[in-house]
């Protein structure tokens, strides 16, 4: 999922080091949201779309946070 998000945002697959960094970040976010489920629910309450329940809230919140990182990469913001 992370590699696909990266490729869709940047237009190329992530390099191994980029994958490792993003995966470590996702794992860190997942741990945080598993320890604080209310924080995950608050994050997922933002916006018009609602979770369909197929992905646990902590996991989905970790993906949301990681997607935010990807979308804020210089390479994603400024495509040349």
PDB file of C-alpha atoms in Angstrom:
ATOM      1  CA  UNK A   1       0.000   0.000   0.000  1.00  0.00           C
ATOM      2  CA  UNK A   2       2.778   2.421   0.872  1.00  0.00           C
ATOM      3  CA  UNK A   3       4.689   1.691  -2.338  1.00  0.00           C
ATOM      4  CA  UNK A   4       1.537   2.170  -4.409  1.00  0.00           C
ATOM      5  CA  UNK A   5       0.734   5.483  -2.690  1.00  0.00           C
ATOM      6  CA  UNK A   6       4.295   6.645  -3.306  1.00  0.00           C
ATOM      7  CA  UNK A   7       4.180   5.671  -6.981  1.00  0.00           C
ATOM      8  CA  UNK A   8       0.815   7.351  -7.540  1.00  0.00           C
ATOM      9  CA  UNK A   9       1.995  10.578  -5.884  1.00  0.00           C
ATOM     10  CA  UNK A  10       5.525  10.770  -7.265  1.00  0.00           C
ATOM     11  CA  UNK A  11       5.287   8.858 -10.515  1.00  0.00           C
ATOM     12  CA  UNK A  12       7.977   6.286  -9.762  1.00  0.00           C
ATOM     13  CA  UNK A  13       8.447   3.413  -7.349  1.00  0.00           C
ATOM     14  CA  UNK A  14      10.189   4.207  -4.075  1.00  0.00           C
ATOM     15  CA  UNK A  15      13.874   3.442  -3.747  1.00  0.00           C
ATOM     16  CA  UNK A  16      14.752   0.827  -1.103  1.00  0.00           C
ATOM     17  CA  UNK A  17      15.898   3.481   1.387  1.00  0.00           C
ATOM     18  CA  UNK A  18      12.702   5.491   0.844  1.00  0.00           C
ATOM     19  CA  UNK A  19      10.612   2.355   1.369  1.00  0.00           C
ATOM     20  CA  UNK A  20      12.462   1.592   4.590  1.00  0.00           C
ATOM     21  CA  UNK A  21      11.961   5.109   5.923  1.00  0.00           C
ATOM     22  CA  UNK A  22       8.263   5.170   5.038  1.00  0.00           C
ATOM     23  CA  UNK A  23       7.720   1.707   6.518  1.00  0.00           C
ATOM     24  CA  UNK A  24       9.462   2.700   9.764  1.00  0.00           C
ATOM     25  CA  UNK A  25       7.324   5.829   9.932  1.00  0.00           C
ATOM     26  CA  UNK A  26       4.166   3.805   9.324  1.00  0.00           C
ATOM     27  CA  UNK A  27       5.137   1.367  12.082  1.00  0.00           C
ATOM     28  CA  UNK A  28       5.782   4.271  14.458  1.00  0.00           C
ATOM     29  CA  UNK A  29       2.392   5.798  13.680  1.00  0.00           C
ATOM     30  CA  UNK A  30       0.715   2.407  14.026  1.00  0.00           C
ATOM     31  CA  UNK A  31       2.230   1.897  17.468  1.00  0.00           C
ATOM     32  CA  UNK A  32       1.091   5.350  18.551  1.00  0.00           C
ATOM     33  CA  UNK A  33      -2.467   4.853  17.314  1.00  0.00           C
ATOM     34  CA  UNK A  34      -2.689   1.375  18.854  1.00  0.00           C
ATOM     35  CA  UNK A  35      -1.741   2.897  22.219  1.00  0.00           C
ATOM     36  CA  UNK A  36      -4.162   5.808  21.732  1.00  0.00           C
ATOM     37  CA  UNK A  37      -7.234   4.562  19.808  1.00  0.00           C
ATOM     38  CA  UNK A  38      -9.147   7.779  20.523  1.00  0.00           C
ATOM     39  CA  UNK A  39      -6.497   9.744  18.650  1.00  0.00           C
ATOM     40  CA  UNK A  40      -6.939   7.411  15.659  1.00  0.00           C
ATOM     41  CA  UNK A  41     -10.719   7.899  15.752  1.00  0.00           C
ATOM     42  CA  UNK A  42     -10.290  11.688  15.894  1.00  0.00           C
ATOM     43  CA  UNK A  43      -7.987  11.650  12.865  1.00  0.00           C
ATOM     44  CA  UNK A  44     -10.365   9.448  10.895  1.00  0.00           C
ATOM     45  CA  UNK A  45     -13.314  11.715  11.728  1.00  0.00           C
ATOM     46  CA  UNK A  46     -11.774  14.545   9.684  1.00  0.00           C
ATOM     47  CA  UNK A  47     -13.130  15.032   6.172  1.00  0.00           C
ATOM     48  CA  UNK A  48     -16.171  13.849   4.251  1.00  0.00           C
ATOM     49  CA  UNK A  49     -15.254  10.179   3.822  1.00  0.00           C
ATOM     50  CA  UNK A  50     -15.904   7.723   6.614  1.00  0.00           C
ATOM     51  CA  UNK A  51     -14.008   4.465   7.148  1.00  0.00           C
ATOM     52  CA  UNK A  52     -15.890   1.385   5.941  1.00  0.00           C
ATOM     53  CA  UNK A  53     -14.568  -0.786   8.771  1.00  0.00           C
ATOM     54  CA  UNK A  54     -12.488  -3.194   6.685  1.00  0.00           C
ATOM     55  CA  UNK A  55      -9.192  -1.801   8.047  1.00  0.00           C
ATOM     56  CA  UNK A  56      -8.708  -1.410  11.824  1.00  0.00           C
ATOM     57  CA  UNK A  57      -8.791   2.271  12.878  1.00  0.00           C
ATOM     58  CA  UNK A  58      -5.197   2.324  14.187  1.00  0.00           C
ATOM     59  CA  UNK A  59      -3.878   0.828  10.953  1.00  0.00           C
ATOM     60  CA  UNK A  60      -5.939   3.173   8.785  1.00  0.00           C
ATOM     61  CA  UNK A  61      -4.806   6.206  10.795  1.00  0.00           C
ATOM     62  CA  UNK A  62      -1.186   5.122  10.325  1.00  0.00           C
ATOM     63  CA  UNK A  63      -1.777   4.948   6.564  1.00  0.00           C
ATOM     64  CA  UNK A  64      -3.368   8.412   6.622  1.00  0.00           C
ATOM     65  CA  UNK A  65      -0.345   9.843   8.426  1.00  0.00           C
ATOM     66  CA  UNK A  66       2.044   8.120   6.005  1.00  0.00           C
ATOM     67  CA  UNK A  67       0.068   9.348   2.997  1.00  0.00           C
ATOM     68  CA  UNK A  68       0.406  12.868   4.372  1.00  0.00           C
ATOM     69  CA  UNK A  69       4.183  12.428   4.509  1.00  0.00           C
ATOM     70  CA  UNK A  70       4.244  11.189   0.911  1.00  0.00           C
ATOM     71  CA  UNK A  71       2.040  13.990  -0.384  1.00  0.00           C
ATOM     72  CA  UNK A  72       4.261  16.573   1.310  1.00  0.00           C
ATOM     73  CA  UNK A  73       7.470  15.341  -0.311  1.00  0.00           C
ATOM     74  CA  UNK A  74       9.090  17.975  -2.526  1.00  0.00           C
ATOM     75  CA  UNK A  75       9.021  15.474  -5.359  1.00  0.00           C
ATOM     76  CA  UNK A  76       5.259  15.062  -5.019  1.00  0.00           C
ATOM     77  CA  UNK A  77       4.556  18.777  -4.699  1.00  0.00           C
ATOM     78  CA  UNK A  78       6.874  19.961  -7.495  1.00  0.00           C
ATOM     79  CA  UNK A  79       6.868  17.675 -10.479  1.00  0.00           C
ATOM     80  CA  UNK A  80       9.268  18.739 -13.210  1.00  0.00           C
TER      81      UNK A  80
END
